[in-house]
Amino acid sequence: QAQLVESGGGLVQAGGSLRLSCAASGRTFTGYRMGWFRQAPGKEREFVAAIRYFSGTSYADSVKGRFTISRDNAKNTVYLQMNSLKPEDTAVYYCNAIKSDDKPQWAFWGQGTQVTVSS
């Protein structure tokens, strides 16, 4: 059974940094555009960033210039470096394969990793 495992979240002050990781078991990232979503309390899950298999990234306007997505195809892992964090970045962060319209491709999700940014 395929499983996504996100890690690296935590509590950080505004202006701080965190690096999230996403690994998979039972499912390869090979060939997939991969990325991150987040869901804040009371809000719908939203697109954050995506990266193609070989290159090419895209970001939500709210995180451009602050977040950087990367991947290690040999390790089947995707990363999200988050700098200059703001309280509005507080959310549970999830990874998934991402379609060209920035919607999730896979029906299953991991448990996510909580990011809390204090002001």
CSV table of N, CA, C and O in Angstrom, one decimal:
chain,number,residue,atom,x,y,z
A,1,GLN,N,0.8,-1.2,0.0
A,1,GLN,CA,0.0,0.0,0.0
A,1,GLN,C,0.9,1.2,0.0
A,1,GLN,O,1.8,1.4,0.8
A,2,ALA,N,0.6,2.1,-0.9
A,2,ALA,CA,1.4,3.3,-1.0
A,2,ALA,C,1.2,4.3,0.2
A,2,ALA,O,0.1,4.4,0.7
A,3,GLN,N,2.3,4.9,0.6
A,3,GLN,CA,2.2,5.8,1.7
A,3,GLN,C,3.2,7.0,1.5
A,3,GLN,O,4.3,6.8,1.0
A,4,LEU,N,2.7,8.2,1.8
A,4,LEU,CA,3.5,9.4,1.8
A,4,LEU,C,3.8,9.8,3.3
A,4,LEU,O,2.9,9.7,4.1
A,5,VAL,N,5.1,10.1,3.5
A,5,VAL,CA,5.5,10.5,4.9
A,5,VAL,C,6.1,11.9,4.8
A,5,VAL,O,7.2,12.0,4.2
A,6,GLU,N,5.5,12.9,5.4
A,6,GLU,CA,6.0,14.2,5.5
A,6,GLU,C,6.7,14.4,6.9
A,6,GLU,O,6.2,13.9,7.9
A,7,SER,N,7.7,15.2,6.9
A,7,SER,CA,8.4,15.5,8.1
A,7,SER,C,9.1,16.8,8.1
A,7,SER,O,9.2,17.4,7.0
A,8,GLY,N,9.6,17.3,9.2
A,8,GLY,CA,10.4,18.5,9.3
A,8,GLY,C,9.6,19.7,9.8
A,8,GLY,O,10.2,20.8,10.0
A,9,GLY,N,8.4,19.6,10.1
A,9,GLY,CA,7.6,20.7,10.6
A,9,GLY,C,8.0,21.0,12.0
A,9,GLY,O,8.8,20.3,12.6
A,10,GLY,N,7.4,22.1,12.5
A,10,GLY,CA,7.7,22.5,13.9
A,10,GLY,C,7.2,23.9,14.2
A,10,GLY,O,6.4,24.5,13.4
A,11,LEU,N,7.6,24.4,15.4
A,11,LEU,CA,7.2,25.7,15.8
A,11,LEU,C,8.4,26.6,15.6
A,11,LEU,O,9.5,26.3,16.0
A,12,VAL,N,8.2,27.8,14.9
A,12,VAL,CA,9.3,28.7,14.6
A,12,VAL,C,8.8,30.1,14.7
A,12,VAL,O,7.6,30.3,14.5
A,13,GLN,N,9.6,31.0,15.0
A,13,GLN,CA,9.2,32.4,15.1
A,13,GLN,C,9.2,33.0,13.7
A,13,GLN,O,9.9,32.5,12.8
A,14,ALA,N,8.4,34.1,13.6
A,14,ALA,CA,8.3,34.8,12.3
A,14,ALA,C,9.7,35.2,11.8
A,14,ALA,O,10.6,35.6,12.6
A,15,GLY,N,10.0,35.0,10.6
A,15,GLY,CA,11.3,35.2,10.0
A,15,GLY,C,12.3,34.0,10.0
A,15,GLY,O,13.3,34.1,9.4
A,16,GLY,N,11.9,33.0,10.7
A,16,GLY,CA,12.7,31.8,10.8
A,16,GLY,C,12.5,30.9,9.5
A,16,GLY,O,11.8,31.2,8.6
A,17,SER,N,13.2,29.7,9.6
A,17,SER,CA,13.2,28.8,8.5
A,17,SER,C,12.9,27.4,9.0
A,17,SER,O,13.2,27.0,10.1
A,18,LEU,N,12.4,26.6,8.0
A,18,LEU,CA,12.2,25.2,8.2
A,18,LEU,C,12.4,24.5,6.9
A,18,LEU,O,12.2,25.1,5.8
A,19,ARG,N,12.8,23.2,7.0
A,19,ARG,CA,12.9,22.4,5.8
A,19,ARG,C,12.1,21.2,5.9
A,19,ARG,O,12.3,20.4,6.8
A,20,LEU,N,11.1,21.0,5.0
A,20,LEU,CA,10.2,19.9,5.0
A,20,LEU,C,10.8,18.8,4.1
A,20,LEU,O,11.4,19.1,3.0
A,21,SER,N,10.5,17.6,4.4
A,21,SER,CA,10.8,16.4,3.5
A,21,SER,C,9.6,15.6,3.3
A,21,SER,O,8.7,15.5,4.2
A,22,CYS,N,9.6,14.9,2.2
A,22,CYS,CA,8.5,14.0,1.8
A,22,CYS,C,9.1,12.8,1.2
A,22,CYS,O,9.8,12.9,0.2
A,23,ALA,N,8.8,11.6,1.7
A,23,ALA,CA,9.3,10.4,1.2
A,23,ALA,C,8.1,9.5,0.9
A,23,ALA,O,7.0,9.7,1.5
A,24,ALA,N,8.3,8.5,0.1
A,24,ALA,CA,7.1,7.6,-0.2
A,24,ALA,C,7.6,6.1,0.0
A,24,ALA,O,8.7,5.8,-0.3
A,25,SER,N,6.7,5.3,0.4
A,25,SER,CA,6.9,3.9,0.3
A,25,SER,C,5.8,3.3,-0.5
A,25,SER,O,4.6,3.7,-0.5
A,26,GLY,N,6.2,2.3,-1.3
A,26,GLY,CA,5.2,1.7,-2.2
A,26,GLY,C,4.7,2.5,-3.4
A,26,GLY,O,3.8,2.1,-4.1
A,27,ARG,N,5.4,3.6,-3.6
A,27,ARG,CA,5.1,4.5,-4.8
A,27,ARG,C,6.3,5.3,-5.1
A,27,ARG,O,6.9,5.9,-4.3
A,28,THR,N,6.7,5.2,-6.4
A,28,THR,CA,7.8,6.0,-6.9
A,28,THR,C,7.4,7.3,-7.3
A,28,THR,O,6.3,7.5,-7.8
A,29,PHE,N,8.3,8.3,-7.2
A,29,PHE,CA,8.1,9.6,-7.7
A,29,PHE,C,8.5,9.8,-9.2
A,29,PHE,O,8.4,10.8,-9.8
A,30,THR,N,9.1,8.7,-9.7
A,30,THR,CA,9.7,8.7,-11.0
A,30,THR,C,8.7,9.2,-12.1
A,30,THR,O,7.6,8.6,-12.2
A,31,GLY,N,9.1,10.3,-12.8
A,31,GLY,CA,8.2,10.8,-13.9
A,31,GLY,C,7.2,11.7,-13.4
A,31,GLY,O,6.5,12.4,-14.3
A,32,TYR,N,6.9,11.8,-12.1
A,32,TYR,CA,5.8,12.7,-11.6
A,32,TYR,C,6.3,14.1,-11.3
A,32,TYR,O,7.4,14.3,-10.8
A,33,ARG,N,5.4,15.0,-11.6
A,33,ARG,CA,5.6,16.3,-11.1
A,33,ARG,C,5.1,16.3,-9.6
A,33,ARG,O,4.0,15.8,-9.3
A,34,MET,N,6.0,16.6,-8.7
A,34,MET,CA,5.7,16.5,-7.3
A,34,MET,C,5.6,17.9,-6.6
A,34,MET,O,6.1,18.9,-7.1
A,35,GLY,N,5.0,17.9,-5.5
A,35,GLY,CA,4.9,19.2,-4.8
A,35,GLY,C,4.2,19.2,-3.5
A,35,GLY,O,4.0,18.1,-2.9
A,36,TRP,N,3.9,20.3,-3.0
A,36,TRP,CA,3.4,20.5,-1.7
A,36,TRP,C,2.1,21.3,-1.7
A,36,TRP,O,1.9,22.2,-2.5
A,37,PHE,N,1.2,20.9,-0.7
A,37,PHE,CA,0.0,21.6,-0.5
A,37,PHE,C,0.0,22.0,1.0
A,37,PHE,O,0.8,21.4,1.8
A,38,ARG,N,-0.9,22.9,1.4
A,38,ARG,CA,-1.0,23.1,2.9
A,38,ARG,C,-2.5,23.4,3.2
A,38,ARG,O,-3.2,23.9,2.3
A,39,GLN,N,-2.8,23.2,4.4
A,39,GLN,CA,-4.2,23.4,4.9
A,39,GLN,C,-4.1,24.1,6.2
A,39,GLN,O,-3.7,23.5,7.2
A,40,ALA,N,-4.6,25.3,6.3
A,40,ALA,CA,-4.7,26.0,7.5
A,40,ALA,C,-6.1,25.8,8.2
A,40,ALA,O,-7.0,25.4,7.5
A,41,PRO,N,-6.2,26.0,9.5
A,41,PRO,CA,-7.4,25.7,10.2
A,41,PRO,C,-8.6,26.5,9.6
A,41,PRO,O,-8.5,27.7,9.4
A,42,GLY,N,-9.7,25.8,9.3
A,42,GLY,CA,-10.8,26.4,8.7
A,42,GLY,C,-10.7,26.8,7.3
A,42,GLY,O,-11.7,27.4,6.7
A,43,LYS,N,-9.6,26.4,6.6
A,43,LYS,CA,-9.5,26.7,5.2
A,43,LYS,C,-9.3,25.5,4.4
A,43,LYS,O,-9.0,24.4,4.9
A,44,GLU,N,-9.5,25.6,3.1
A,44,GLU,CA,-9.3,24.5,2.2
A,44,GLU,C,-7.8,24.3,1.9
A,44,GLU,O,-7.0,25.2,2.0
A,45,ARG,N,-7.5,23.1,1.5
A,45,ARG,CA,-6.1,22.7,1.1
A,45,ARG,C,-5.7,23.5,-0.1
A,45,ARG,O,-6.5,23.6,-1.1
A,46,GLU,N,-4.5,24.1,-0.1
A,46,GLU,CA,-4.1,24.9,-1.2
A,46,GLU,C,-2.8,24.5,-1.7
A,46,GLU,O,-1.9,24.0,-1.0
A,47,PHE,N,-2.5,24.8,-3.0
A,47,PHE,CA,-1.3,24.5,-3.6
A,47,PHE,C,-0.2,25.5,-3.1
A,47,PHE,O,-0.4,26.7,-2.9
A,48,VAL,N,1.0,24.9,-2.9
A,48,VAL,CA,2.1,25.7,-2.4
A,48,VAL,C,3.3,25.8,-3.5
A,48,VAL,O,3.7,26.9,-3.9
A,49,ALA,N,3.7,24.6,-3.9
A,49,ALA,CA,4.9,24.6,-4.9
A,49,ALA,C,4.9,23.2,-5.6
A,49,ALA,O,4.4,22.2,-5.0
A,50,ALA,N,5.5,23.2,-6.7
A,50,ALA,CA,5.6,22.0,-7.5
A,50,ALA,C,7.0,22.0,-8.2
A,50,ALA,O,7.5,23.0,-8.6
A,51,ILE,N,7.4,20.8,-8.5
A,51,ILE,CA,8.7,20.6,-9.3
A,51,ILE,C,8.5,19.4,-10.2
A,51,ILE,O,8.0,18.4,-9.9
A,52,ARG,N,9.0,19.6,-11.5
A,52,ARG,CA,8.9,18.6,-12.5
A,52,ARG,C,10.0,17.5,-12.2
A,52,ARG,O,10.9,17.8,-11.4
A,53,TYR,N,9.9,16.4,-12.9
A,53,TYR,CA,10.8,15.3,-12.6
A,53,TYR,C,12.3,15.7,-12.8
A,53,TYR,O,13.2,15.5,-12.0
A,54,PHE,N,12.6,16.4,-13.9
A,54,PHE,CA,14.0,16.8,-14.2
A,54,PHE,C,14.3,18.2,-13.8
A,54,PHE,O,15.3,18.5,-13.3
A,55,SER,N,13.3,19.1,-14.0
A,55,SER,CA,13.6,20.5,-13.7
A,55,SER,C,12.3,21.3,-13.9
A,55,SER,O,11.3,20.8,-14.4
A,56,GLY,N,12.3,22.5,-13.4
A,56,GLY,CA,11.1,23.4,-13.6
A,56,GLY,C,10.3,23.4,-12.3
A,56,GLY,O,9.8,22.4,-11.9
A,57,THR,N,10.1,24.6,-11.8
A,57,THR,CA,9.4,24.7,-10.6
A,57,THR,C,8.3,25.8,-10.7
A,57,THR,O,8.4,26.6,-11.6
A,58,SER,N,7.3,25.7,-9.9
A,58,SER,CA,6.3,26.7,-9.8
A,58,SER,C,5.9,26.9,-8.4
A,58,SER,O,6.0,26.0,-7.6
A,59,TYR,N,5.4,28.1,-8.1
A,59,TYR,CA,5.1,28.5,-6.7
A,59,TYR,C,3.8,29.3,-6.6
A,59,TYR,O,3.4,30.0,-7.6
A,60,ALA,N,3.1,29.1,-5.5
A,60,ALA,CA,2.0,30.0,-5.2
A,60,ALA,C,2.5,31.4,-5.0
A,60,ALA,O,3.6,31.6,-4.5
A,61,ASP,N,1.8,32.4,-5.4
A,61,ASP,CA,2.3,33.8,-5.3
A,61,ASP,C,2.6,34.1,-3.8
A,61,ASP,O,3.6,34.9,-3.6
A,62,SER,N,1.9,33.6,-2.9
A,62,SER,CA,2.1,33.9,-1.5
A,62,SER,C,3.5,33.4,-0.9
A,62,SER,O,3.9,33.9,0.1
A,63,VAL,N,4.1,32.5,-1.6
A,63,VAL,CA,5.4,32.0,-1.1
A,63,VAL,C,6.6,32.2,-2.0
A,63,VAL,O,7.7,31.9,-1.7
A,64,LYS,N,6.3,32.8,-3.2
A,64,LYS,CA,7.4,33.1,-4.1
A,64,LYS,C,8.5,34.0,-3.5
A,64,LYS,O,8.2,34.9,-2.8
A,65,GLY,N,9.7,33.6,-3.7
A,65,GLY,CA,10.8,34.3,-3.2
A,65,GLY,C,11.2,33.9,-1.7
A,65,GLY,O,12.3,34.3,-1.2
A,66,ARG,N,10.4,33.1,-1.1
A,66,ARG,CA,10.6,32.7,0.3
A,66,ARG,C,10.8,31.2,0.4
A,66,ARG,O,11.6,30.7,1.2
A,67,PHE,N,10.1,30.4,-0.4
A,67,PHE,CA,10.1,29.0,-0.4
A,67,PHE,C,10.9,28.5,-1.6
A,67,PHE,O,10.8,29.0,-2.7
A,68,THR,N,11.6,27.4,-1.4
A,68,THR,CA,12.3,26.7,-2.6
A,68,THR,C,12.0,25.2,-2.5
A,68,THR,O,12.2,24.5,-1.5
A,69,ILE,N,11.5,24.7,-3.6
A,69,ILE,CA,11.2,23.2,-3.7
A,69,ILE,C,12.3,22.6,-4.4
A,69,ILE,O,12.9,23.1,-5.4
A,70,SER,N,12.7,21.4,-4.0
A,70,SER,CA,13.7,20.6,-4.7
A,70,SER,C,13.4,19.1,-4.5
A,70,SER,O,12.4,18.7,-3.8
A,71,ARG,N,14.1,18.3,-5.2
A,71,ARG,CA,13.9,16.8,-5.1
A,71,ARG,C,15.1,16.1,-5.3
A,71,ARG,O,16.1,16.6,-6.0
A,72,ASP,N,15.2,14.9,-4.8
A,72,ASP,CA,16.3,14.0,-5.0
A,72,ASP,C,15.7,12.7,-5.6
A,72,ASP,O,15.1,11.9,-4.8
A,73,ASN,N,15.8,12.5,-6.8
A,73,ASN,CA,15.1,11.4,-7.5
A,73,ASN,C,15.7,10.1,-7.1
A,73,ASN,O,14.9,9.1,-7.0
A,74,ALA,N,16.9,10.1,-6.8
A,74,ALA,CA,17.6,8.8,-6.4
A,74,ALA,C,17.0,8.3,-5.0
A,74,ALA,O,16.9,7.2,-4.7
A,75,LYS,N,16.6,9.3,-4.2
A,75,LYS,CA,16.1,9.0,-2.8
A,75,LYS,C,14.6,9.0,-2.8
A,75,LYS,O,14.0,8.8,-1.8
A,76,ASN,N,14.0,9.3,-4.0
A,76,ASN,CA,12.5,9.4,-4.0
A,76,ASN,C,12.0,10.3,-2.9
A,76,ASN,O,11.0,10.0,-2.2
A,77,THR,N,12.6,11.5,-2.9
A,77,THR,CA,12.2,12.4,-1.8
A,77,THR,C,12.1,13.8,-2.4
A,77,THR,O,12.8,14.2,-3.3
A,78,VAL,N,11.1,14.6,-1.8
A,78,VAL,CA,10.9,16.0,-2.2
A,78,VAL,C,11.1,16.8,-1.0
A,78,VAL,O,10.7,16.4,0.1
A,79,TYR,N,11.6,18.0,-1.2
A,79,TYR,CA,11.9,18.9,-0.1
A,79,TYR,C,11.2,20.3,-0.3
A,79,TYR,O,10.9,20.6,-1.4
A,80,LEU,N,11.0,21.0,0.8
A,80,LEU,CA,10.5,22.3,0.7
A,80,LEU,C,11.3,23.2,1.8
A,80,LEU,O,11.1,23.0,3.0
A,81,GLN,N,12.2,24.0,1.3
A,81,GLN,CA,12.9,24.9,2.1
A,81,GLN,C,12.1,26.2,2.3
A,81,GLN,O,11.7,26.9,1.3
A,82,MET,N,11.7,26.5,3.5
A,82,MET,CA,10.9,27.6,3.8
A,82,MET,C,11.7,28.7,4.6
A,82,MET,O,12.1,28.4,5.7
A,83,ASN,N,11.9,29.8,4.0
A,83,ASN,CA,12.6,30.9,4.7
A,83,ASN,C,11.6,32.1,4.9
A,83,ASN,O,10.6,32.2,4.3
A,84,SER,N,12.1,33.0,5.8
A,84,SER,CA,11.3,34.2,6.0
A,84,SER,C,9.8,33.9,6.3
A,84,SER,O,8.9,34.5,5.8
A,85,LEU,N,9.6,32.9,7.2
A,85,LEU,CA,8.3,32.4,7.5
A,85,LEU,C,7.5,33.5,8.2
A,85,LEU,O,7.9,34.3,8.9
A,86,LYS,N,6.2,33.4,7.8
A,86,LYS,CA,5.2,34.4,8.4
A,86,LYS,C,4.1,33.6,9.1
A,86,LYS,O,3.9,32.5,8.9
A,87,PRO,N,3.4,34.3,10.1
A,87,PRO,CA,2.3,33.6,10.8
A,87,PRO,C,1.3,33.0,9.8
A,87,PRO,O,0.7,31.9,10.1
A,88,GLU,N,1.1,33.6,8.7
A,88,GLU,CA,0.1,33.1,7.7
A,88,GLU,C,0.5,31.8,7.0
A,88,GLU,O,-0.2,31.2,6.3
A,89,ASP,N,1.8,31.4,7.2
A,89,ASP,CA,2.3,30.2,6.7
A,89,ASP,C,1.9,29.0,7.6
A,89,ASP,O,2.1,27.8,7.2
A,90,THR,N,1.3,29.3,8.8
A,90,THR,CA,0.9,28.2,9.7
A,90,THR,C,-0.1,27.3,9.1
A,90,THR,O,-1.2,27.8,8.6
A,91,ALA,N,0.2,26.1,9.0
A,91,ALA,CA,-0.7,25.1,8.3
A,91,ALA,C,-0.1,23.7,8.5
A,91,ALA,O,1.0,23.5,8.9
A,92,VAL,N,-0.9,22.7,8.1
A,92,VAL,CA,-0.4,21.4,7.9
A,92,VAL,C,0.0,21.2,6.5
A,92,VAL,O,-0.7,21.6,5.6
A,93,TYR,N,1.3,20.8,6.3
A,93,TYR,CA,1.8,20.7,4.9
A,93,TYR,C,1.8,19.2,4.5
A,93,TYR,O,2.2,18.3,5.2
A,94,TYR,N,1.4,19.0,3.2
A,94,TYR,CA,1.3,17.7,2.6
A,94,TYR,C,2.0,17.7,1.3
A,94,TYR,O,2.0,18.7,0.6
A,95,CYS,N,2.5,16.5,0.9
A,95,CYS,CA,3.0,16.4,-0.4
A,95,CYS,C,2.1,15.4,-1.2
A,95,CYS,O,1.3,14.7,-0.7
A,96,ASN,N,2.3,15.5,-2.5
A,96,ASN,CA,1.5,14.7,-3.4
A,96,ASN,C,2.1,14.9,-4.8
A,96,ASN,O,2.8,15.8,-5.1
A,97,ALA,N,1.7,14.0,-5.7
A,97,ALA,CA,2.0,14.3,-7.1
A,97,ALA,C,1.0,15.4,-7.6
A,97,ALA,O,-0.1,15.5,-7.0
A,98,ILE,N,1.4,16.2,-8.5
A,98,ILE,CA,0.6,17.4,-8.9
A,98,ILE,C,0.4,17.4,-10.4
A,98,ILE,O,1.3,17.3,-11.1
A,99,LYS,N,-0.9,17.6,-10.8
A,99,LYS,CA,-1.2,17.7,-12.2
A,99,LYS,C,-0.9,19.1,-12.7
A,99,LYS,O,-0.5,20.0,-11.9
A,100,SER,N,-1.0,19.2,-14.0
A,100,SER,CA,-0.6,20.5,-14.6
A,100,SER,C,-1.4,21.6,-14.2
A,100,SER,O,-1.0,22.8,-14.3
A,101,ASP,N,-2.6,21.3,-13.7
A,101,ASP,CA,-3.5,22.4,-13.2
A,101,ASP,C,-3.3,22.7,-11.7
A,101,ASP,O,-4.1,23.3,-11.0
A,102,ASP,N,-2.2,22.1,-11.1
A,102,ASP,CA,-1.8,22.3,-9.7
A,102,ASP,C,-2.8,21.7,-8.8
A,102,ASP,O,-2.9,22.0,-7.6
A,103,LYS,N,-3.6,20.7,-9.3
A,103,LYS,CA,-4.4,19.9,-8.4
A,103,LYS,C,-3.7,18.6,-8.0
A,103,LYS,O,-2.9,18.1,-8.8
A,104,PRO,N,-4.0,18.0,-6.9
A,104,PRO,CA,-3.4,16.7,-6.5
A,104,PRO,C,-3.7,15.6,-7.5
A,104,PRO,O,-4.8,15.5,-8.0
A,105,GLN,N,-2.7,14.8,-7.8
A,105,GLN,CA,-2.9,13.7,-8.7
A,105,GLN,C,-3.3,12.4,-8.0
A,105,GLN,O,-4.1,11.6,-8.6
A,106,TRP,N,-2.8,12.1,-6.8
A,106,TRP,CA,-3.1,10.9,-6.1
A,106,TRP,C,-4.2,11.1,-5.2
A,106,TRP,O,-4.3,12.2,-4.5
A,107,ALA,N,-5.0,10.0,-5.0
A,107,ALA,CA,-6.1,10.1,-4.1
A,107,ALA,C,-5.7,10.0,-2.6
A,107,ALA,O,-6.5,10.3,-1.7
A,108,PHE,N,-4.6,9.4,-2.4
A,108,PHE,CA,-4.2,9.2,-1.0
A,108,PHE,C,-3.2,10.3,-0.5
A,108,PHE,O,-2.6,11.0,-1.3
A,109,TRP,N,-3.2,10.5,0.8
A,109,TRP,CA,-2.4,11.6,1.4
A,109,TRP,C,-1.7,11.0,2.6
A,109,TRP,O,-2.1,10.0,3.2
A,110,GLY,N,-0.6,11.6,3.0
A,110,GLY,CA,0.1,11.3,4.2
A,110,GLY,C,-0.5,12.0,5.4
A,110,GLY,O,-1.6,12.7,5.2
A,111,GLN,N,0.1,11.9,6.5
A,111,GLN,CA,-0.4,12.5,7.7
A,111,GLN,C,-0.1,14.0,7.8
A,111,GLN,O,-0.7,14.8,8.6
A,112,GLY,N,0.8,14.5,6.9
A,112,GLY,CA,1.1,15.9,6.9
A,112,GLY,C,2.1,16.2,8.0
A,112,GLY,O,2.4,15.4,8.9
A,113,THR,N,2.7,17.4,8.0
A,113,THR,CA,3.6,17.9,9.0
A,113,THR,C,3.1,19.3,9.4
A,113,THR,O,2.9,20.1,8.5
A,114,GLN,N,3.0,19.5,10.7
A,114,GLN,CA,2.5,20.8,11.2
A,114,GLN,C,3.6,21.8,11.2
A,114,GLN,O,4.7,21.6,11.8
A,115,VAL,N,3.3,23.0,10.6
A,115,VAL,CA,4.2,24.1,10.7
A,115,VAL,C,3.4,25.2,11.4
A,115,VAL,O,2.3,25.6,11.0
A,116,THR,N,4.0,25.7,12.5
A,116,THR,CA,3.4,26.8,13.3
A,116,THR,C,4.4,28.0,13.3
A,116,THR,O,5.5,27.8,13.8
A,117,VAL,N,4.0,29.1,12.9
A,117,VAL,CA,4.8,30.3,12.9
A,117,VAL,C,4.3,31.3,13.9
A,117,VAL,O,3.1,31.8,13.7
A,118,SER,N,5.0,31.6,14.9
A,118,SER,CA,4.6,32.6,15.9
A,118,SER,C,5.0,34.0,15.5
A,118,SER,O,6.1,34.2,15.0
A,119,SER,N,4.2,35.0,15.9
A,119,SER,CA,4.5,36.4,15.6
A,119,SER,C,5.4,37.0,16.7
A,119,SER,O,5.6,36.5,17.8
